[in-house]
Coordinates of C-alpha atoms and ligand atoms in Angstrom, one line a residue:
Chain N
M118 CA 330.2 146.9 15.7
K119 CA 326.7 148.2 15.4
N120 CA 326.1 147.6 19.2
F121 CA 329.4 149.6 19.8
F122 CA 328.5 152.8 18.1
L123 CA 324.7 152.5 19.5
I124 CA 326.1 152.5 22.5
F125 CA 329.0 155.6 21.8
Q126 CA 326.5 157.7 20.3
K127 CA 324.1 157.6 23.2
E128 CA 327.0 158.4 25.6
F129 CA 328.2 160.9 23.5
R130 CA 324.7 163.0 23.5
S131 CA 324.0 162.1 26.8
Y132 CA 326.8 164.1 27.6
F133 CA 325.1 167.3 26.2
N134 CA 321.8 166.8 27.9
S135 CA 323.6 167.3 31.2
P136 CA 325.5 170.4 32.0
I137 CA 328.5 168.0 33.0
A138 CA 330.6 168.2 29.7
F139 CA 329.7 171.9 29.4
V140 CA 331.1 172.7 33.0
V141 CA 334.2 170.5 32.3
I142 CA 335.3 171.8 29.1
T143 CA 334.5 175.6 30.4
I144 CA 336.5 175.3 33.5
F145 CA 339.3 173.3 31.2
L146 CA 339.5 176.3 28.7
I147 CA 339.6 179.1 31.5
L148 CA 342.4 177.1 33.2
S149 CA 344.6 176.1 30.3
G150 CA 344.0 179.7 28.8
Y151 CA 344.8 181.2 32.3
F152 CA 348.1 179.5 32.3
F153 CA 348.7 180.0 28.8
H154 CA 348.3 183.6 29.3
G155 CA 350.7 183.7 32.1
I156 CA 353.2 181.5 30.3
F157 CA 352.9 183.6 27.2
L158 CA 353.2 187.2 28.9
N159 CA 356.0 185.7 30.5
F160 CA 357.8 184.9 27.1
S161 CA 357.1 188.2 25.9
T162 CA 358.3 190.0 28.9
I163 CA 361.6 188.0 28.2
S164 CA 361.6 188.7 24.4
F165 CA 361.2 192.0 24.9
Q166 CA 364.0 192.4 27.7
V167 CA 366.4 190.7 25.2
A168 CA 365.6 192.7 22.4
T169 CA 366.5 195.8 24.3
N170 CA 369.5 194.6 26.2
A171 CA 372.8 193.5 24.3
I172 CA 374.1 191.8 27.5
L173 CA 371.1 189.6 27.9
A174 CA 370.4 189.0 24.3
R175 CA 373.8 187.4 24.2
Q176 CA 373.1 185.0 27.0
N177 CA 369.7 184.1 25.7
N178 CA 370.8 183.3 22.4
Q179 CA 368.7 180.2 22.9
L180 CA 365.1 182.0 22.9
N181 CA 362.8 179.6 21.6
V182 CA 359.1 179.8 21.6
T183 CA 358.7 175.8 21.1
E184 CA 361.0 175.3 24.3
M185 CA 359.5 178.4 26.1
V186 CA 355.6 178.4 25.3
V187 CA 354.8 175.0 23.5
R188 CA 356.5 172.8 26.0
P189 CA 355.4 174.3 29.0
F190 CA 351.7 174.8 27.7
F191 CA 351.4 170.9 27.0
D192 CA 352.7 170.3 30.2
I193 CA 350.1 172.4 31.8
I194 CA 347.0 171.1 29.8
S195 CA 348.0 167.4 30.8
M196 CA 347.9 168.8 34.5
V197 CA 344.3 170.3 33.8
M198 CA 343.3 167.1 32.4
L199 CA 344.2 164.6 35.0
I200 CA 342.2 167.3 37.4
M201 CA 339.2 167.4 34.6
L202 CA 338.8 164.0 33.2
P203 CA 337.8 162.4 36.4
M204 CA 334.9 164.4 36.3
L205 CA 333.9 163.2 32.7
T206 CA 334.3 159.6 33.7
M207 CA 332.6 159.2 37.2
R208 CA 329.4 158.9 36.0
M209 CA 329.8 156.3 33.2
F210 CA 328.9 152.9 35.0
S211 CA 328.3 154.4 38.8
E212 CA 325.2 156.0 37.6
E213 CA 323.9 153.0 35.9
K214 CA 324.6 151.1 39.1
K215 CA 322.8 153.2 41.3
S216 CA 319.7 154.1 38.9
G217 CA 319.3 149.9 38.1
T218 CA 319.5 150.9 34.4
I219 CA 322.7 148.5 34.4
E220 CA 320.4 145.7 34.7
L221 CA 318.4 146.4 31.7
L222 CA 321.7 147.3 29.7
L223 CA 323.4 143.7 30.6
T224 CA 320.3 141.7 29.7
Y225 CA 320.2 143.3 26.2
P226 CA 322.2 141.0 23.8
V227 CA 325.3 142.9 24.4
K228 CA 328.9 142.0 24.8
D229 CA 330.5 143.3 28.0
S230 CA 333.5 144.4 25.6
E231 CA 331.0 146.6 23.4
V232 CA 329.2 148.4 26.2
I233 CA 332.8 149.5 27.8
L234 CA 333.9 150.7 24.4
G235 CA 331.5 152.4 23.5
K236 CA 331.5 154.0 27.0
F237 CA 335.0 154.7 26.4
A238 CA 334.9 156.1 22.9
G239 CA 331.7 158.3 23.6
C240 CA 334.0 159.8 26.6
M241 CA 337.0 160.4 24.1
G242 CA 334.5 161.8 22.0
I243 CA 333.9 164.7 24.3
F244 CA 337.8 164.8 25.6
T245 CA 338.5 165.2 21.9
I246 CA 336.3 168.4 21.5
M247 CA 337.8 169.8 24.4
V248 CA 341.4 169.4 23.7
L249 CA 340.9 170.5 20.0
L250 CA 339.4 173.6 21.7
T251 CA 342.9 174.7 22.5
V252 CA 344.3 174.4 19.0
P253 CA 343.3 178.4 18.4
C254 CA 346.1 179.0 21.4
F255 CA 349.0 177.1 19.3
I256 CA 347.3 179.5 16.2
L257 CA 348.1 182.3 18.5
I258 CA 351.6 181.3 19.0
G259 CA 352.1 181.0 15.4
L260 CA 351.0 184.2 14.6
F261 CA 353.5 185.7 16.8
G262 CA 356.5 182.9 16.8
E263 CA 357.5 180.1 14.7
P264 CA 356.6 176.9 16.8
E265 CA 357.7 173.7 15.4
L266 CA 354.7 171.9 13.9
G267 CA 356.3 168.7 15.1
V268 CA 356.5 169.2 18.1
V269 CA 352.9 170.5 18.2
L270 CA 351.5 167.6 16.5
S271 CA 353.5 165.1 18.4
G272 CA 352.1 167.3 21.4
Y273 CA 348.7 166.6 20.9
V274 CA 349.7 162.6 19.8
G275 CA 350.8 162.6 23.7
L276 CA 347.8 164.2 25.0
F277 CA 345.5 161.8 23.1
C278 CA 347.3 158.8 24.6
M279 CA 347.0 160.3 28.2
G280 CA 343.8 161.1 28.1
A281 CA 342.8 157.9 26.8
A282 CA 344.9 156.2 29.6
F283 CA 343.1 158.7 32.3
I284 CA 339.4 158.1 30.9
S285 CA 340.1 154.4 30.7
L286 CA 341.3 154.4 34.1
G287 CA 338.2 156.7 35.2
I288 CA 335.8 154.8 33.8
F289 CA 336.8 151.5 35.6
A290 CA 336.8 153.5 38.9
S291 CA 333.3 154.2 38.1
S292 CA 332.5 150.4 37.4
I293 CA 333.4 149.6 41.1
T294 CA 331.4 152.1 43.1
E295 CA 327.8 153.2 42.5
N296 CA 328.8 156.4 44.0
Q297 CA 330.0 159.0 41.5
I298 CA 332.0 161.4 44.0
I299 CA 333.9 158.0 45.0
A300 CA 334.3 157.1 41.7
A301 CA 336.0 160.6 40.9
V302 CA 338.1 160.6 43.9
L303 CA 339.0 157.0 43.2
S304 CA 340.3 157.8 39.7
F305 CA 341.7 161.4 40.6
A306 CA 343.7 159.4 43.5
S307 CA 345.0 156.8 41.4
L308 CA 345.8 159.2 38.3
L309 CA 348.0 161.2 41.0
I310 CA 349.6 158.2 42.5
F311 CA 350.3 157.2 38.8
L312 CA 351.8 160.6 38.2
M313 CA 354.2 160.8 41.4
M314 CA 354.9 157.1 41.7
G315 CA 358.3 158.0 39.8
Y316 CA 359.5 160.4 42.7
S317 CA 359.4 157.4 45.2
A318 CA 362.0 155.4 42.9
S319 CA 364.6 157.3 44.7
F320 CA 363.6 155.5 47.9
A321 CA 363.3 151.7 46.3
S322 CA 366.2 149.7 45.4
E323 CA 367.6 150.1 42.2
S324 CA 365.3 147.2 40.1
L325 CA 362.1 148.2 42.1
G326 CA 362.8 151.8 41.3
N327 CA 363.2 151.3 37.2
V328 CA 359.7 149.3 37.5
L329 CA 357.8 152.2 39.4
K330 CA 359.8 154.9 37.2
Y331 CA 358.8 153.2 33.9
L332 CA 355.2 152.5 35.3
S333 CA 354.7 156.2 36.0
F334 CA 353.3 158.6 34.1
M335 CA 356.1 161.5 34.4
P336 CA 358.9 159.8 32.3
H337 CA 356.4 159.3 29.7
M338 CA 354.9 162.6 29.7
Y339 CA 357.5 165.0 28.4
N340 CA 360.7 163.5 27.7
S341 CA 359.7 162.6 24.4
F342 CA 356.3 163.7 23.1
A343 CA 357.0 167.5 23.4
K344 CA 360.5 167.0 21.9
G345 CA 358.6 166.5 18.8
V346 CA 360.0 163.1 18.5
L347 CA 357.2 160.5 18.7
D348 CA 358.7 157.8 20.9
T349 CA 357.0 154.6 20.1
E350 CA 358.0 152.9 23.7
D351 CA 355.4 155.7 25.1
I352 CA 353.0 155.4 22.9
I353 CA 353.0 151.7 23.9
Y354 CA 353.1 152.4 27.5
Y355 CA 349.8 154.2 27.3
V356 CA 348.3 151.6 25.1
L357 CA 349.3 148.9 27.7
F358 CA 347.7 151.1 30.4
T359 CA 344.7 151.9 28.6
L360 CA 344.0 148.1 27.5
F361 CA 344.8 146.8 31.4
C362 CA 342.1 149.5 32.6
I363 CA 339.7 147.9 30.0
F364 CA 340.6 144.4 31.0
L365 CA 339.9 145.3 34.5
N366 CA 336.7 146.9 33.7
M367 CA 335.2 143.9 32.0
R368 CA 336.6 141.6 35.0
S369 CA 334.8 144.0 37.4
L370 CA 331.3 143.9 35.4
E371 CA 331.7 140.0 35.3
S372 CA 332.5 139.8 39.1
K373 CA 329.3 141.9 39.8
K374 CA 327.2 139.6 38.0
W375 CA 329.1 136.9 40.1
R376 CA 328.1 138.6 43.2
G377 CA 324.8 139.6 42.2
Chain J
M242 CA 310.2 127.2 26.6
I243 CA 311.3 128.0 30.4
E244 CA 312.8 125.4 32.3
V245 CA 314.0 125.8 35.6
E246 CA 316.3 122.9 37.2
N247 CA 316.9 123.0 40.8
L248 CA 317.8 126.5 41.0
T249 CA 319.5 127.9 43.9
K250 CA 321.1 131.6 44.6
K251 CA 322.5 132.4 47.8
Y252 CA 324.1 136.1 48.7
G253 CA 327.0 135.4 50.8
N254 CA 325.2 133.4 53.4
A255 CA 322.0 134.7 52.9
R256 CA 319.3 132.9 51.2
G257 CA 318.0 133.8 47.6
I258 CA 316.5 130.9 46.2
N259 CA 316.5 127.1 47.4
D260 CA 316.0 124.7 44.8
V261 CA 313.5 126.1 42.7
T262 CA 312.0 123.5 39.6
F263 CA 309.2 125.1 37.3
T264 CA 308.6 124.8 33.6
V265 CA 306.8 127.1 31.3
E266 CA 305.0 126.0 28.2
K267 CA 305.4 128.6 24.9
G268 CA 302.6 131.1 24.8
E269 CA 301.6 130.5 28.7
I270 CA 301.2 133.5 30.9
L271 CA 302.5 132.3 34.3
G272 CA 302.0 134.1 37.4
F273 CA 304.6 134.2 40.0
L274 CA 303.4 134.9 43.2
G275 CA 305.0 135.4 47.0
P276 CA 305.2 138.1 49.7
N277 CA 308.0 140.7 49.5
G278 CA 311.5 139.1 49.7
A279 CA 310.2 135.7 48.5
G280 CA 312.9 135.6 45.8
K281 CA 310.7 136.6 42.7
T282 CA 313.1 139.0 41.4
T283 CA 316.2 136.8 42.4
T284 CA 314.7 133.7 40.0
M285 CA 313.6 136.7 37.2
R286 CA 317.2 137.9 37.0
I287 CA 318.7 134.5 36.6
I288 CA 316.6 133.9 34.1
T289 CA 317.3 137.2 32.3
C290 CA 321.1 136.4 32.5
F291 CA 322.0 139.1 34.7
M292 CA 323.2 137.2 37.5
P293 CA 324.1 133.6 37.5
A294 CA 322.8 130.8 40.3
T295 CA 324.9 129.6 42.6
S296 CA 323.7 125.8 41.3
G297 CA 321.2 124.7 39.3
K298 CA 320.0 125.2 35.7
A299 CA 317.7 127.5 33.8
R300 CA 316.9 127.4 30.0
V301 CA 315.2 129.6 27.4
A302 CA 314.2 128.2 24.2
G303 CA 316.6 125.4 24.8
F304 CA 319.5 127.8 25.7
D305 CA 321.3 128.0 28.7
V306 CA 321.3 131.2 30.7
F307 CA 324.9 130.8 31.4
E308 CA 326.4 128.9 28.6
D309 CA 324.6 130.8 25.9
S310 CA 323.6 134.0 27.4
L311 CA 323.7 135.8 24.4
E312 CA 321.0 133.5 22.5
V313 CA 318.8 133.5 25.6
R314 CA 319.0 137.7 25.9
K315 CA 318.1 137.7 21.9
R316 CA 314.7 136.2 22.9
I317 CA 313.9 137.8 26.5
G318 CA 312.2 141.1 26.8
Y319 CA 312.6 142.2 30.3
L320 CA 311.0 144.8 32.6
P321 CA 312.8 145.3 35.8
E322 CA 311.1 146.1 39.1
S323 CA 312.2 149.7 39.7
V324 CA 311.7 150.4 35.7
P325 CA 314.9 151.6 35.7
L326 CA 315.3 154.1 32.7
Y327 CA 317.7 156.9 31.1
T328 CA 315.9 159.5 32.5
D329 CA 317.8 162.0 30.2
M330 CA 316.5 160.5 27.1
Q331 CA 313.5 161.4 24.8
V332 CA 311.1 158.4 24.4
P333 CA 311.4 157.3 20.8
V334 CA 315.3 158.1 20.9
Y335 CA 315.7 155.7 23.5
L336 CA 313.2 153.0 22.0
E337 CA 315.2 153.5 19.0
F338 CA 318.7 152.9 21.0
V339 CA 317.3 149.9 22.7
G340 CA 315.6 148.8 19.5
G341 CA 319.3 148.7 18.1
L342 CA 321.1 146.8 20.9
K343 CA 318.0 144.1 20.5
G344 CA 318.8 143.7 17.0
V345 CA 315.8 145.2 15.4
D346 CA 317.1 146.2 11.8
R347 CA 318.3 149.6 11.2
R348 CA 316.0 150.6 8.1
D349 CA 312.9 148.9 10.1
I350 CA 313.6 150.9 13.2
K351 CA 311.7 153.9 12.7
R352 CA 308.5 152.3 11.7
R353 CA 308.8 149.4 14.5
V354 CA 309.0 152.4 17.2
G355 CA 306.2 154.0 16.0
Q356 CA 304.1 150.7 16.3
I357 CA 305.1 149.9 19.7
I358 CA 304.3 153.6 20.4
D359 CA 301.0 153.2 19.3
D360 CA 300.6 150.0 21.1
C361 CA 301.6 151.0 24.6
G362 CA 299.6 153.7 24.2
L363 CA 302.6 156.3 24.3
N364 CA 301.4 159.0 21.4
A365 CA 301.0 161.6 24.0
V366 CA 304.7 161.9 25.5
T367 CA 306.5 161.6 22.1
K368 CA 308.2 165.0 22.9
K369 CA 309.2 163.9 26.6
Y370 CA 312.0 162.9 28.4
I371 CA 311.6 159.9 30.1
G372 CA 312.6 161.8 33.8
E373 CA 309.6 164.0 32.9
L374 CA 307.1 161.5 32.6
S375 CA 304.3 159.9 35.2
K376 CA 304.8 156.5 37.0
G377 CA 302.5 155.1 34.6
Y378 CA 304.0 156.2 31.7
R379 CA 307.1 155.3 32.5
Q380 CA 305.7 152.0 33.1
R381 CA 304.3 152.1 29.6
V382 CA 307.9 152.9 28.3
G383 CA 309.4 149.7 30.1
L384 CA 306.9 147.5 28.7
A385 CA 307.8 149.1 25.6
Q386 CA 311.6 148.8 25.7
A387 CA 310.9 144.9 26.5
L388 CA 308.4 144.5 23.6
I389 CA 310.5 146.6 21.1
N390 CA 312.2 143.4 19.3
D391 CA 309.3 141.5 19.7
P392 CA 310.6 139.0 21.7
E393 CA 309.6 135.3 22.3
V394 CA 309.5 135.6 26.0
L395 CA 308.5 138.4 28.3
I396 CA 309.4 138.5 31.8
L397 CA 307.9 141.4 34.0
D398 CA 308.5 141.9 37.7
E399 CA 305.7 143.0 39.5
P400 CA 304.4 145.5 36.6
T401 CA 301.8 146.9 38.3
I402 CA 303.6 148.2 41.6
G403 CA 303.0 151.6 42.2
L404 CA 300.1 152.3 39.6
D405 CA 296.9 153.8 40.5
P406 CA 293.8 151.5 39.9
K407 CA 293.0 152.7 36.5
Q408 CA 296.9 152.4 35.3
I409 CA 296.7 149.1 36.7
I410 CA 293.5 148.0 35.0
E411 CA 295.2 149.4 31.5
I412 CA 298.8 147.7 31.9
R413 CA 297.0 144.5 33.2
S414 CA 294.7 144.4 30.0
L415 CA 297.9 145.3 28.1
I416 CA 299.6 142.3 29.1
K417 CA 296.7 139.8 29.0
G418 CA 297.0 140.8 25.2
L419 CA 300.5 139.6 24.8
G420 CA 299.5 136.1 26.0
G421 CA 299.4 133.3 23.0
R422 CA 302.2 134.3 20.9
R423 CA 304.5 134.9 23.5
T424 CA 305.2 133.4 26.9
V425 CA 305.3 135.6 29.6
I426 CA 306.2 135.4 33.2
L427 CA 304.7 138.1 35.3
S428 CA 305.6 138.3 39.2
T429 CA 303.3 140.0 41.5
H430 CA 302.4 140.0 45.3
I431 CA 298.9 141.1 44.6
L432 CA 296.7 138.0 44.6
P433 CA 294.1 138.9 42.3
E434 CA 296.3 140.1 39.5
V435 CA 297.0 136.6 39.3
S436 CA 294.0 134.8 38.9
M437 CA 292.7 137.9 36.5
T438 CA 295.8 137.8 34.0
C439 CA 297.4 134.3 34.5
Q440 CA 296.8 130.8 33.2
R441 CA 299.3 129.0 36.1
V442 CA 300.5 130.1 39.0
I443 CA 303.7 129.4 40.9
I444 CA 303.9 130.5 44.5
I445 CA 307.1 130.9 46.0
N446 CA 307.7 131.9 49.7
E447 CA 311.3 132.1 51.4
G448 CA 312.7 131.3 48.6
R449 CA 311.0 128.0 48.1
L450 CA 308.6 126.8 45.8
V451 CA 305.1 126.2 47.6
A452 CA 302.9 125.2 45.0
V453 CA 302.4 125.4 41.1
D454 CA 298.8 125.2 39.2
T455 CA 296.2 126.9 37.6
P456 CA 294.4 129.3 40.1
Q457 CA 291.3 126.9 39.7
N458 CA 293.1 123.4 40.2
L459 CA 295.0 125.4 43.2
T460 CA 291.5 126.3 44.9
A461 CA 289.8 122.8 44.2
Q462 CA 292.7 121.0 45.4
L463 CA 293.3 122.9 48.9
Q464 CA 289.9 123.2 49.9
K465 CA 289.7 120.3 52.6
S466 CA 285.8 121.1 53.1
Q467 CA 283.0 122.4 51.5
Q468 CA 281.5 125.7 52.8
I469 CA 278.1 126.8 52.7
I470 CA 276.6 130.1 53.5
V471 CA 272.3 129.9 54.4
R472 CA 270.8 132.5 55.5
I473 CA 267.5 131.0 57.4
G474 CA 264.4 132.4 59.3
G475 CA 263.7 130.0 62.1
P476 CA 264.4 129.7 65.9
E477 CA 268.2 129.5 66.2
K478 CA 268.6 126.6 68.5
E479 CA 266.8 124.4 66.8
V480 CA 268.0 125.3 63.3
L481 CA 271.8 124.4 64.7
S482 CA 270.4 121.1 65.9
E483 CA 268.6 120.0 63.0
V484 CA 270.9 121.3 60.3
G485 CA 273.7 119.7 62.4
K486 CA 271.8 116.5 62.4
I487 CA 272.1 116.2 58.4
N488 CA 274.2 113.4 57.3
N489 CA 278.0 115.0 56.1
V490 CA 277.6 118.4 57.8
S491 CA 280.8 118.5 59.8
R492 CA 279.7 121.7 61.7
V493 CA 277.1 124.4 61.9
A494 CA 278.0 128.2 63.3
I495 CA 276.1 131.4 63.0
K496 CA 278.0 133.6 61.0
E497 CA 275.8 136.6 61.3
N498 CA 272.8 137.3 63.8
G499 CA 270.2 139.2 61.9
T500 CA 266.7 140.5 63.1
D501 CA 263.7 139.0 63.3
G502 CA 265.0 135.4 63.6
V503 CA 266.8 135.4 60.5
N504 CA 270.4 134.6 60.6
T505 CA 273.1 133.6 58.6
Y506 CA 274.7 130.3 59.1
L507 CA 278.0 128.8 57.6
V508 CA 277.7 125.1 57.3
E509 CA 280.5 122.8 56.5
F510 CA 280.5 119.9 54.8
K511 CA 283.2 116.7 54.7
K512 CA 285.2 116.9 51.6
D513 CA 283.7 115.7 48.6
S514 CA 280.0 115.6 49.4
D515 CA 277.2 117.2 48.1
G516 CA 275.4 117.6 51.5
G517 CA 274.0 120.8 50.2
K518 CA 270.9 119.4 48.5
D519 CA 269.8 118.0 52.1
I520 CA 269.6 121.4 53.5
P521 CA 266.4 122.9 51.6
P522 CA 263.9 119.6 52.6
V523 CA 264.9 120.2 56.7
I524 CA 263.5 124.1 56.0
V525 CA 260.6 123.0 54.2
R526 CA 259.4 120.1 56.4
K527 CA 260.0 122.7 59.6
N528 CA 258.0 125.7 57.6
W529 CA 261.1 128.2 58.1
A530 CA 261.8 130.7 55.6
L531 CA 265.0 130.3 53.1
Y532 CA 266.1 133.6 52.1
E533 CA 269.8 132.8 50.5
M534 CA 272.0 129.5 49.9
R535 CA 275.2 129.9 48.6
P536 CA 278.7 127.7 48.8
I537 CA 281.8 129.9 49.3
G538 CA 285.1 128.6 47.4
M539 CA 288.7 129.4 49.0
S540 CA 289.7 132.3 47.4
L541 CA 293.5 132.6 46.0
E542 CA 293.9 134.8 49.2
D543 CA 293.0 132.1 51.6
I544 CA 295.1 129.6 49.9
F545 CA 298.3 131.7 49.7
I546 CA 297.9 132.5 53.3
K547 CA 297.2 128.7 54.2
L548 CA 300.3 127.7 52.3
V549 CA 302.8 130.1 53.5
T550 CA 301.8 129.6 57.2
E551 CA 301.8 125.8 56.6
E552 CA 305.4 126.2 55.0
K553 CA 306.5 128.1 58.1
I554 CA 305.2 125.4 60.3
H555 CA 307.5 122.6 58.9
Ligands
ADP212 N1 321.8 141.8 46.1 C1 321.5 141.2 47.0 N2 322.3 140.9 48.3 C2 321.7 140.4 49.3 N3 320.5 139.9 49.2 C3 319.7 140.0 48.8 C4 320.1 140.6 47.4 N4 319.0 140.4 46.5 C5 317.9 139.9 47.0 N5 318.4 139.8 48.2 C6 317.8 138.9 49.1 O1 317.3 137.9 48.8 C7 315.7 137.6 48.9 C8 314.7 137.3 47.9 O2 314.7 138.6 47.4 P1 314.1 139.5 46.1 O3 314.3 138.1 45.1 O4 314.4 140.6 45.9 O5 312.6 139.0 46.7 P2 311.0 139.3 45.7 O6 311.4 139.9 44.7 O7 310.3 138.0 45.8 O8 310.5 140.6 46.8 C9 315.6 138.4 50.1 O9 315.6 137.8 51.6 C10 316.2 139.5 50.1 O10 316.9 140.2 51.4
MG213 MG1 311.0 141.6 43.9

């Protein structure tokens, strides 16, 4: 437990000694801010039209800030996460392999699991800061409308689960190569595959299609989280996904030892 | 303290080390000598649990490196060849981190880091990031991280490589001061280093153990014949024939031609004979002048080259 904490602390701090965290968080905020601006503007234009036009008002009696701003915004955040998180995770093991520091780290009396979980937690720490910086957007929405608090909260829970899954996959990718760029490309590509897998379900047989659909991120993203219902099935999906990546990561550290 | 039995490591089909066996006693400084690619790093990586052997056993303080890896790692301080350190950390922060991982008590860590910074001469760089340090200081930080938890066993892979002569002397004396309480394995491909710092030497070549002994014993054991240098003032031909007649002398040759008929000769005796004492009477009898007479021992360098080339022939 102490070792886990030490590694977590070191990884978390080291993000601030390099420009990576700063750049990633800034770009993340610029992108999500830009899209938020678009969504919000669109919503206010529609509201204005509805308010001034009686016919439209009758058609649009569903004008709802939760449906029209909060949900699409969570959608966008998760997409931006998918692009940015591989850049946070890419250096985790590949840098240690390249510089050779892994040789010292793995000869200290520390368990592989403590190393992996420490790094995972360090990355989750930065990710938490990054995601919490989007809270002002929801405060802004709150000033002009009345978003359902439950939807917002469960949306954040969803982002966390997704972030954990993306990060664990990214760290695993960085453990199988000593090249950071390859690690980033690898994790980005596999995240995309997991995202798109649901689409290919229609080409597969029904049983395989269902499996593909279940494995894909897509059905676990917005159906439930942003509806405001905490669907345990989706949480379980992400937890299993994360655990599986961590398991693969442990195997890859071990096999590195075997092959030398 | 360290027992290595029939250790073999193959990299795919490539040779790493082959059937290496040796032991290191508690408190001993062992030199691990061999040319580049001999298998020094490979052996050390197995002992430090960084990678497992293909076959064979290695034990540290009675714990198997594969089965009780954590116990072994608790007792070892390791300085890898490339001195890999986290360049984005400040020296004391880094040492605190490593100390924590290596089990130094949290309440004790500040004091311990201060002490190791003193011991390793790092006081001038406590404000610096490791990435800014010179090679010599990095080496010291590397040594400091190995020593932070006061380990029983210290494994140093080419600790003086890439340093300038002054730094080499400093690091060597630092290492020499570590012996006694600690068991040290020190690898190098620089020969004088071994006779300077180590009590016992292992010579390894192409993955195989070639010799294990003290530097002195190796020297004695391998001297097949004894050689003496003499500088004599006298007629060249006569000197060669007269000295050649002495009992036990197997060969006389001119080593260096001097001026005024004073030449330097190399005299070789058969093994274990003390023929040297018969040379001065001859010189006195012939009324020549004796300027110098000294035995030459085989240097570790000669032995090394001899062993390594002999090994190749087999
Ligand atoms: N990771 C590796 N993969 C393949 N071969 C290796 C690896 N590491 C070392 N070797 C080979 O094993 C032999 C011994 O290497 P090494 O232990 O590094 O020698 P030394 O440290 O004495 O210079 C060399 O022939 C080297 O090429
Ligand atoms: Mg080496």
